[in-house]
PDB file of C-alpha atoms in Angstrom:
ATOM      1  CA  UNK A   1     -25.670  11.897   6.120  1.00 84.00           C
ATOM      2  CA  UNK A   2     -23.943   8.683   7.196  1.00 91.00           C
ATOM      3  CA  UNK A   3     -23.002   7.850   3.610  1.00 93.00           C
ATOM      4  CA  UNK A   4     -21.675  11.383   3.082  1.00 95.00           C
ATOM      5  CA  UNK A   5     -19.605  11.086   6.269  1.00 94.00           C
ATOM      6  CA  UNK A   6     -18.057   7.856   5.014  1.00 95.00           C
ATOM      7  CA  UNK A   7     -17.325   9.388   1.602  1.00 96.00           C
ATOM      8  CA  UNK A   8     -15.630  12.382   3.241  1.00 95.00           C
ATOM      9  CA  UNK A   9     -13.621  10.014   5.430  1.00 94.00           C
ATOM     10  CA  UNK A  10     -12.525   8.023   2.380  1.00 95.00           C
ATOM     11  CA  UNK A  11     -11.264  11.171   0.683  1.00 96.00           C
ATOM     12  CA  UNK A  12      -9.434  12.016   3.913  1.00 93.00           C
ATOM     13  CA  UNK A  13      -7.890   8.553   3.939  1.00 94.00           C
ATOM     14  CA  UNK A  14      -6.595   8.999   0.390  1.00 96.00           C
ATOM     15  CA  UNK A  15      -5.320  12.477   1.225  1.00 94.00           C
ATOM     16  CA  UNK A  16      -3.403  11.136   4.211  1.00 90.00           C
ATOM     17  CA  UNK A  17      -1.887   8.262   2.258  1.00 93.00           C
ATOM     18  CA  UNK A  18      -0.734  10.572  -0.507  1.00 95.00           C
ATOM     19  CA  UNK A  19       0.715  13.042   1.987  1.00 90.00           C
ATOM     20  CA  UNK A  20       2.697  10.388   3.818  1.00 88.00           C
ATOM     21  CA  UNK A  21       3.858   9.105   0.438  1.00 93.00           C
ATOM     22  CA  UNK A  22       4.980  12.623  -0.511  1.00 91.00           C
ATOM     23  CA  UNK A  23       6.915  13.140   2.722  1.00 85.00           C
ATOM     24  CA  UNK A  24       8.689   9.806   2.233  1.00 87.00           C
ATOM     25  CA  UNK A  25       9.387  10.353  -1.482  1.00 90.00           C
ATOM     26  CA  UNK A  26      12.370  11.716  -3.336  1.00 90.00           C
ATOM     27  CA  UNK A  27      12.136  15.377  -4.324  1.00 86.00           C
ATOM     28  CA  UNK A  28      11.206  14.665  -7.937  1.00 87.00           C
ATOM     29  CA  UNK A  29       8.127  12.669  -6.862  1.00 94.00           C
ATOM     30  CA  UNK A  30       7.096  14.697  -3.831  1.00 93.00           C
ATOM     31  CA  UNK A  31       5.085  17.452  -5.518  1.00 94.00           C
ATOM     32  CA  UNK A  32       2.901  15.006  -7.437  1.00 96.00           C
ATOM     33  CA  UNK A  33       1.897  13.218  -4.234  1.00 96.00           C
ATOM     34  CA  UNK A  34       1.289  16.463  -2.349  1.00 94.00           C
ATOM     35  CA  UNK A  35      -0.945  17.588  -5.202  1.00 97.00           C
ATOM     36  CA  UNK A  36      -2.820  14.271  -5.119  1.00 97.00           C
ATOM     37  CA  UNK A  37      -3.224  14.720  -1.359  1.00 96.00           C
ATOM     38  CA  UNK A  38      -4.646  18.216  -1.819  1.00 97.00           C
ATOM     39  CA  UNK A  39      -7.080  17.038  -4.503  1.00 97.00           C
ATOM     40  CA  UNK A  40      -8.385  14.292  -2.221  1.00 97.00           C
ATOM     41  CA  UNK A  41      -8.778  16.609   0.766  1.00 96.00           C
ATOM     42  CA  UNK A  42     -10.465  19.211  -1.459  1.00 97.00           C
ATOM     43  CA  UNK A  43     -13.018  16.629  -2.546  1.00 97.00           C
ATOM     44  CA  UNK A  44     -13.602  15.625   1.063  1.00 97.00           C
ATOM     45  CA  UNK A  45     -14.049  19.277   1.980  1.00 97.00           C
ATOM     46  CA  UNK A  46     -16.703  19.678  -0.723  1.00 96.00           C
ATOM     47  CA  UNK A  47     -18.669  16.810   0.804  1.00 96.00           C
ATOM     48  CA  UNK A  48     -18.202  18.149   4.353  1.00 94.00           C
ATOM     49  CA  UNK A  49     -19.377  21.586   3.278  1.00 92.00           C
ATOM     50  CA  UNK A  50     -22.376  20.510   1.206  1.00 93.00           C
ATOM     51  CA  UNK A  51     -25.457  21.847   3.031  1.00 93.00           C
ATOM     52  CA  UNK A  52     -27.512  18.891   1.796  1.00 93.00           C
ATOM     53  CA  UNK A  53     -25.692  16.589   4.208  1.00 93.00           C
ATOM     54  CA  UNK A  54     -25.516  18.804   7.285  1.00 92.00           C
ATOM     55  CA  UNK A  55     -22.054  17.559   8.278  1.00 93.00           C
ATOM     56  CA  UNK A  56     -20.222  19.474  10.986  1.00 93.00           C
ATOM     57  CA  UNK A  57     -16.530  18.678  10.694  1.00 91.00           C
ATOM     58  CA  UNK A  58     -13.174  20.314   9.985  1.00 93.00           C
ATOM     59  CA  UNK A  59     -10.997  17.339   9.062  1.00 92.00           C
ATOM     60  CA  UNK A  60     -10.695  17.772   5.292  1.00 95.00           C
ATOM     61  CA  UNK A  61     -11.099  21.527   5.566  1.00 96.00           C
ATOM     62  CA  UNK A  62      -7.951  21.834   7.662  1.00 93.00           C
ATOM     63  CA  UNK A  63      -5.882  19.124   6.031  1.00 92.00           C
ATOM     64  CA  UNK A  64      -6.328  20.573   2.545  1.00 95.00           C
ATOM     65  CA  UNK A  65      -4.554  23.665   3.873  1.00 94.00           C
ATOM     66  CA  UNK A  66      -1.809  21.714   5.645  1.00 90.00           C
ATOM     67  CA  UNK A  67      -0.978  19.789   2.476  1.00 92.00           C
ATOM     68  CA  UNK A  68      -0.797  23.058   0.540  1.00 93.00           C
ATOM     69  CA  UNK A  69       1.679  24.381   3.100  1.00 90.00           C
ATOM     70  CA  UNK A  70       3.839  21.320   2.669  1.00 88.00           C
ATOM     71  CA  UNK A  71       3.691  21.654  -1.110  1.00 90.00           C
ATOM     72  CA  UNK A  72       4.518  25.369  -0.993  1.00 89.00           C
ATOM     73  CA  UNK A  73       5.612  26.468   2.509  1.00 86.00           C
ATOM     74  CA  UNK A  74       5.759  30.164   1.611  1.00 87.00           C
ATOM     75  CA  UNK A  75       1.943  30.141   1.394  1.00 91.00           C
ATOM     76  CA  UNK A  76       2.013  30.738   5.141  1.00 87.00           C
ATOM     77  CA  UNK A  77       3.137  34.283   4.409  1.00 87.00           C
ATOM     78  CA  UNK A  78      -0.317  35.115   3.003  1.00 91.00           C
ATOM     79  CA  UNK A  79      -1.652  36.361  -0.317  1.00 94.00           C
ATOM     80  CA  UNK A  80      -3.553  34.560  -3.058  1.00 96.00           C
ATOM     81  CA  UNK A  81      -1.390  32.024  -4.895  1.00 95.00           C
ATOM     82  CA  UNK A  82      -2.502  30.015  -7.906  1.00 95.00           C
ATOM     83  CA  UNK A  83      -1.319  26.398  -7.769  1.00 95.00           C
ATOM     84  CA  UNK A  84      -2.624  25.535 -11.216  1.00 94.00           C
ATOM     85  CA  UNK A  85      -5.907  24.560 -12.858  1.00 94.00           C
ATOM     86  CA  UNK A  86      -6.575  21.547 -10.615  1.00 94.00           C
ATOM     87  CA  UNK A  87      -5.809  23.142  -7.258  1.00 95.00           C
ATOM     88  CA  UNK A  88      -6.772  26.711  -8.083  1.00 94.00           C
ATOM     89  CA  UNK A  89      -5.936  29.967  -6.317  1.00 96.00           C
ATOM     90  CA  UNK A  90      -6.199  30.320  -2.561  1.00 96.00           C
ATOM     91  CA  UNK A  91      -4.978  32.515   0.268  1.00 97.00           C
ATOM     92  CA  UNK A  92      -3.967  29.753   2.656  1.00 95.00           C
ATOM     93  CA  UNK A  93      -3.236  32.001   5.611  1.00 94.00           C
ATOM     94  CA  UNK A  94      -6.639  33.666   5.300  1.00 97.00           C
ATOM     95  CA  UNK A  95      -8.313  30.259   4.952  1.00 97.00           C
ATOM     96  CA  UNK A  96      -6.563  29.071   8.120  1.00 95.00           C
ATOM     97  CA  UNK A  97      -7.899  32.128   9.957  1.00 97.00           C
ATOM     98  CA  UNK A  98     -11.405  31.503   8.598  1.00 97.00           C
ATOM     99  CA  UNK A  99     -11.247  27.824   9.495  1.00 97.00           C
ATOM    100  CA  UNK A 100     -10.196  28.720  13.018  1.00 97.00           C
ATOM    101  CA  UNK A 101     -13.245  30.941  13.403  1.00 97.00           C
ATOM    102  CA  UNK A 102     -15.528  28.267  11.993  1.00 96.00           C
ATOM    103  CA  UNK A 103     -14.203  25.771  14.535  1.00 97.00           C
ATOM    104  CA  UNK A 104     -14.626  28.264  17.385  1.00 97.00           C
ATOM    105  CA  UNK A 105     -18.251  28.699  16.356  1.00 96.00           C
ATOM    106  CA  UNK A 106     -18.691  24.928  16.199  1.00 96.00           C
ATOM    107  CA  UNK A 107     -17.161  24.471  19.643  1.00 96.00           C
ATOM    108  CA  UNK A 108     -19.648  26.937  21.069  1.00 96.00           C
ATOM    109  CA  UNK A 109     -22.582  25.071  19.550  1.00 96.00           C
ATOM    110  CA  UNK A 110     -22.729  21.821  17.565  1.00 94.00           C
ATOM    111  CA  UNK A 111     -19.255  20.522  18.524  1.00 95.00           C
ATOM    112  CA  UNK A 112     -19.187  21.568  22.145  1.00 94.00           C
ATOM    113  CA  UNK A 113     -16.643  19.415  23.958  1.00 92.00           C
ATOM    114  CA  UNK A 114     -15.386  17.771  20.743  1.00 93.00           C
ATOM    115  CA  UNK A 115     -11.704  17.009  21.363  1.00 90.00           C
ATOM    116  CA  UNK A 116     -10.981  16.650  17.629  1.00 91.00           C
ATOM    117  CA  UNK A 117     -12.260  20.179  17.093  1.00 93.00           C
ATOM    118  CA  UNK A 118     -10.077  21.364  19.957  1.00 93.00           C
ATOM    119  CA  UNK A 119      -7.031  19.706  18.388  1.00 89.00           C
ATOM    120  CA  UNK A 120      -7.800  21.259  14.993  1.00 90.00           C
ATOM    121  CA  UNK A 121      -8.182  24.724  16.470  1.00 93.00           C
ATOM    122  CA  UNK A 122      -5.013  24.351  18.535  1.00 87.00           C
ATOM    123  CA  UNK A 123      -3.024  23.420  15.450  1.00 84.00           C
ATOM    124  CA  UNK A 124      -4.298  26.470  13.579  1.00 89.00           C
ATOM    125  CA  UNK A 125      -3.482  28.798  16.469  1.00 89.00           C
ATOM    126  CA  UNK A 126       0.075  27.468  16.675  1.00 81.00           C
ATOM    127  CA  UNK A 127       0.621  27.599  12.912  1.00 83.00           C
ATOM    128  CA  UNK A 128      -0.542  31.218  12.823  1.00 87.00           C
ATOM    129  CA  UNK A 129       1.423  32.089  15.940  1.00 82.00           C
ATOM    130  CA  UNK A 130      -1.631  33.312  17.825  1.00 88.00           C
ATOM    131  CA  UNK A 131      -1.008  31.041  20.830  1.00 83.00           C
ATOM    132  CA  UNK A 132       1.896  29.125  22.314  1.00 77.00           C
ATOM    133  CA  UNK A 133       1.650  25.320  22.024  1.00 73.00           C
ATOM    134  CA  UNK A 134       0.992  24.585  25.706  1.00 75.00           C
ATOM    135  CA  UNK A 135      -1.849  27.111  25.860  1.00 83.00           C
ATOM    136  CA  UNK A 136      -3.289  26.113  22.477  1.00 83.00           C
ATOM    137  CA  UNK A 137      -3.491  22.416  23.339  1.00 80.00           C
ATOM    138  CA  UNK A 138      -4.553  22.990  26.938  1.00 85.00           C
ATOM    139  CA  UNK A 139      -8.292  22.453  26.330  1.00 88.00           C
ATOM    140  CA  UNK A 140      -7.623  19.299  24.310  1.00 85.00           C
ATOM    141  CA  UNK A 141      -5.391  17.858  27.015  1.00 80.00           C
ATOM    142  CA  UNK A 142      -7.808  18.851  29.793  1.00 85.00           C
ATOM    143  CA  UNK A 143     -10.585  16.964  28.020  1.00 84.00           C
ATOM    144  CA  UNK A 144      -8.749  13.698  28.771  1.00 80.00           C
ATOM    145  CA  UNK A 145      -9.457  12.225  25.337  1.00 80.00           C
ATOM    146  CA  UNK A 146      -9.263   8.451  24.807  1.00 78.00           C
ATOM    147  CA  UNK A 147      -5.824   6.967  24.310  1.00 76.00           C
ATOM    148  CA  UNK A 148      -6.104   6.636  20.521  1.00 77.00           C
ATOM    149  CA  UNK A 149      -7.050  10.296  20.145  1.00 75.00           C
ATOM    150  CA  UNK A 150      -4.413  11.484  22.580  1.00 68.00           C
ATOM    151  CA  UNK A 151      -1.682   9.499  20.852  1.00 67.00           C
ATOM    152  CA  UNK A 152      -2.876  10.708  17.466  1.00 68.00           C
ATOM    153  CA  UNK A 153      -3.044  14.381  18.327  1.00 66.00           C
ATOM    154  CA  UNK A 154       0.215  14.401  20.260  1.00 58.00           C
ATOM    155  CA  UNK A 155       2.224  12.051  18.057  1.00 52.00           C
ATOM    156  CA  UNK A 156       5.921  12.753  17.918  1.00 41.00           C
ATOM    157  CA  UNK A 157       6.048  14.978  20.986  1.00 43.00           C
ATOM    158  CA  UNK A 158       8.780  14.834  23.644  1.00 42.00           C
ATOM    159  CA  UNK A 159       8.169  12.294  26.413  1.00 45.00           C
ATOM    160  CA  UNK A 160       9.774  11.523  29.732  1.00 48.00           C
ATOM    161  CA  UNK A 161      11.359   8.227  30.800  1.00 51.00           C
ATOM    162  CA  UNK A 162       7.908   6.828  31.599  1.00 48.00           C
ATOM    163  CA  UNK A 163       6.471   7.653  28.192  1.00 48.00           C
ATOM    164  CA  UNK A 164       4.411  10.624  29.381  1.00 46.00           C
ATOM    165  CA  UNK A 165       4.132  13.695  27.183  1.00 43.00           C
ATOM    166  CA  UNK A 166       6.144  16.555  28.663  1.00 45.00           C
ATOM    167  CA  UNK A 167       3.634  19.374  28.339  1.00 41.00           C
ATOM    168  CA  UNK A 168       6.113  21.964  29.544  1.00 43.00           C
ATOM    169  CA  UNK A 169       8.347  21.198  26.573  1.00 43.00           C
ATOM    170  CA  UNK A 170       5.790  21.061  23.773  1.00 42.00           C
ATOM    171  CA  UNK A 171       6.854  23.139  20.793  1.00 46.00           C
ATOM    172  CA  UNK A 172       4.605  22.545  17.816  1.00 41.00           C
ATOM    173  CA  UNK A 173       6.156  25.528  16.078  1.00 45.00           C
ATOM    174  CA  UNK A 174       9.491  23.758  15.879  1.00 49.00           C
ATOM    175  CA  UNK A 175       7.810  20.588  14.698  1.00 50.00           C
ATOM    176  CA  UNK A 176       6.193  22.240  11.705  1.00 49.00           C
ATOM    177  CA  UNK A 177       9.259  24.348  11.014  1.00 48.00           C
ATOM    178  CA  UNK A 178      11.286  21.193  10.630  1.00 51.00           C
ATOM    179  CA  UNK A 179       9.158  20.078   7.673  1.00 49.00           C
ATOM    180  CA  UNK A 180       7.954  23.357   6.212  1.00 53.00           C
ATOM    181  CA  UNK A 181      11.258  25.214   6.416  1.00 55.00           C
ATOM    182  CA  UNK A 182      13.099  22.269   4.921  1.00 55.00           C
ATOM    183  CA  UNK A 183      10.780  22.240   1.915  1.00 53.00           C
ATOM    184  CA  UNK A 184      10.979  26.030   1.627  1.00 55.00           C
ATOM    185  CA  UNK A 185      14.756  25.844   1.427  1.00 62.00           C
ATOM    186  CA  UNK A 186      14.632  23.058  -1.150  1.00 59.00           C
ATOM    187  CA  UNK A 187      12.380  25.105  -3.418  1.00 58.00           C
ATOM    188  CA  UNK A 188      13.879  28.570  -3.016  1.00 61.00           C
ATOM    189  CA  UNK A 189      17.480  27.993  -1.971  1.00 65.00           C
ATOM    190  CA  UNK A 190      16.866  30.363   0.931  1.00 63.00           C
ATOM    191  CA  UNK A 191      16.289  29.731   4.587  1.00 59.00           C
ATOM    192  CA  UNK A 192      13.292  31.129   6.421  1.00 53.00           C
ATOM    193  CA  UNK A 193      12.096  30.877   9.987  1.00 50.00           C
ATOM    194  CA  UNK A 194       8.413  29.957   9.887  1.00 48.00           C
ATOM    195  CA  UNK A 195       5.890  29.669  12.692  1.00 44.00           C
ATOM    196  CA  UNK A 196       4.047  26.397  12.432  1.00 41.00           C
ATOM    197  CA  UNK A 197       2.442  23.237  13.637  1.00 37.00           C
ATOM    198  CA  UNK A 198       3.052  19.723  12.461  1.00 36.00           C
ATOM    199  CA  UNK A 199       1.045  17.453  10.204  1.00 34.00           C
ATOM    200  CA  UNK A 200       1.989  14.514  12.410  1.00 34.00           C
ATOM    201  CA  UNK A 201      -0.014  16.052  15.235  1.00 34.00           C
ATOM    202  CA  UNK A 202      -3.191  15.193  13.415  1.00 36.00           C
ATOM    203  CA  UNK A 203      -2.973  11.598  12.297  1.00 31.00           C
ATOM    204  CA  UNK A 204      -6.450  10.152  12.323  1.00 38.00           C
ATOM    205  CA  UNK A 205      -8.677   8.417   9.826  1.00 37.00           C
ATOM    206  CA  UNK A 206      -5.782   7.568   7.545  1.00 36.00           C
ATOM    207  CA  UNK A 207      -3.840  10.810   7.828  1.00 39.00           C
TER     208      UNK A 207
END
């Protein structure tokens, strides 16, 4: 199980590197790196989900969906979309809903009190618009996670003059909209207001 965990983490590391590379790349190179990110996260998800290893995680499972949203933001609208022979067909919105339920089940059993699980679930709830950001991230914040986890999960959020996160002003929807809507406009020539979270919220293990 330990070896499988490390393999899944390595795939997650590659997925994160490729995603950052995509975000920082020119438009003509961006899709290739997003696709490489998705492939890596998909492989990590296969390891995480293999019953032989008994891993209980949601890292690659969630990030494979986030990278798909950045590649094709309109996937948030729902419906099965085929991204080609390597990435296959998937209903990303439905998968986000399913992943949220899986994490809820984990939090009530094998991942009780796991702040990473709380952060993952909060992101999903905000992306889907089922909870406002302050409410969604309330359990994570109340858990008083260690500094590295707190900084990772709340990266890029508004802070006061003392460097403290201003919980009353958190708006993860606007954070994701900034990236997802921008890419949507680039690809379609149209503007669209999307509910979302932000990939920078979840920057751990190489993401």
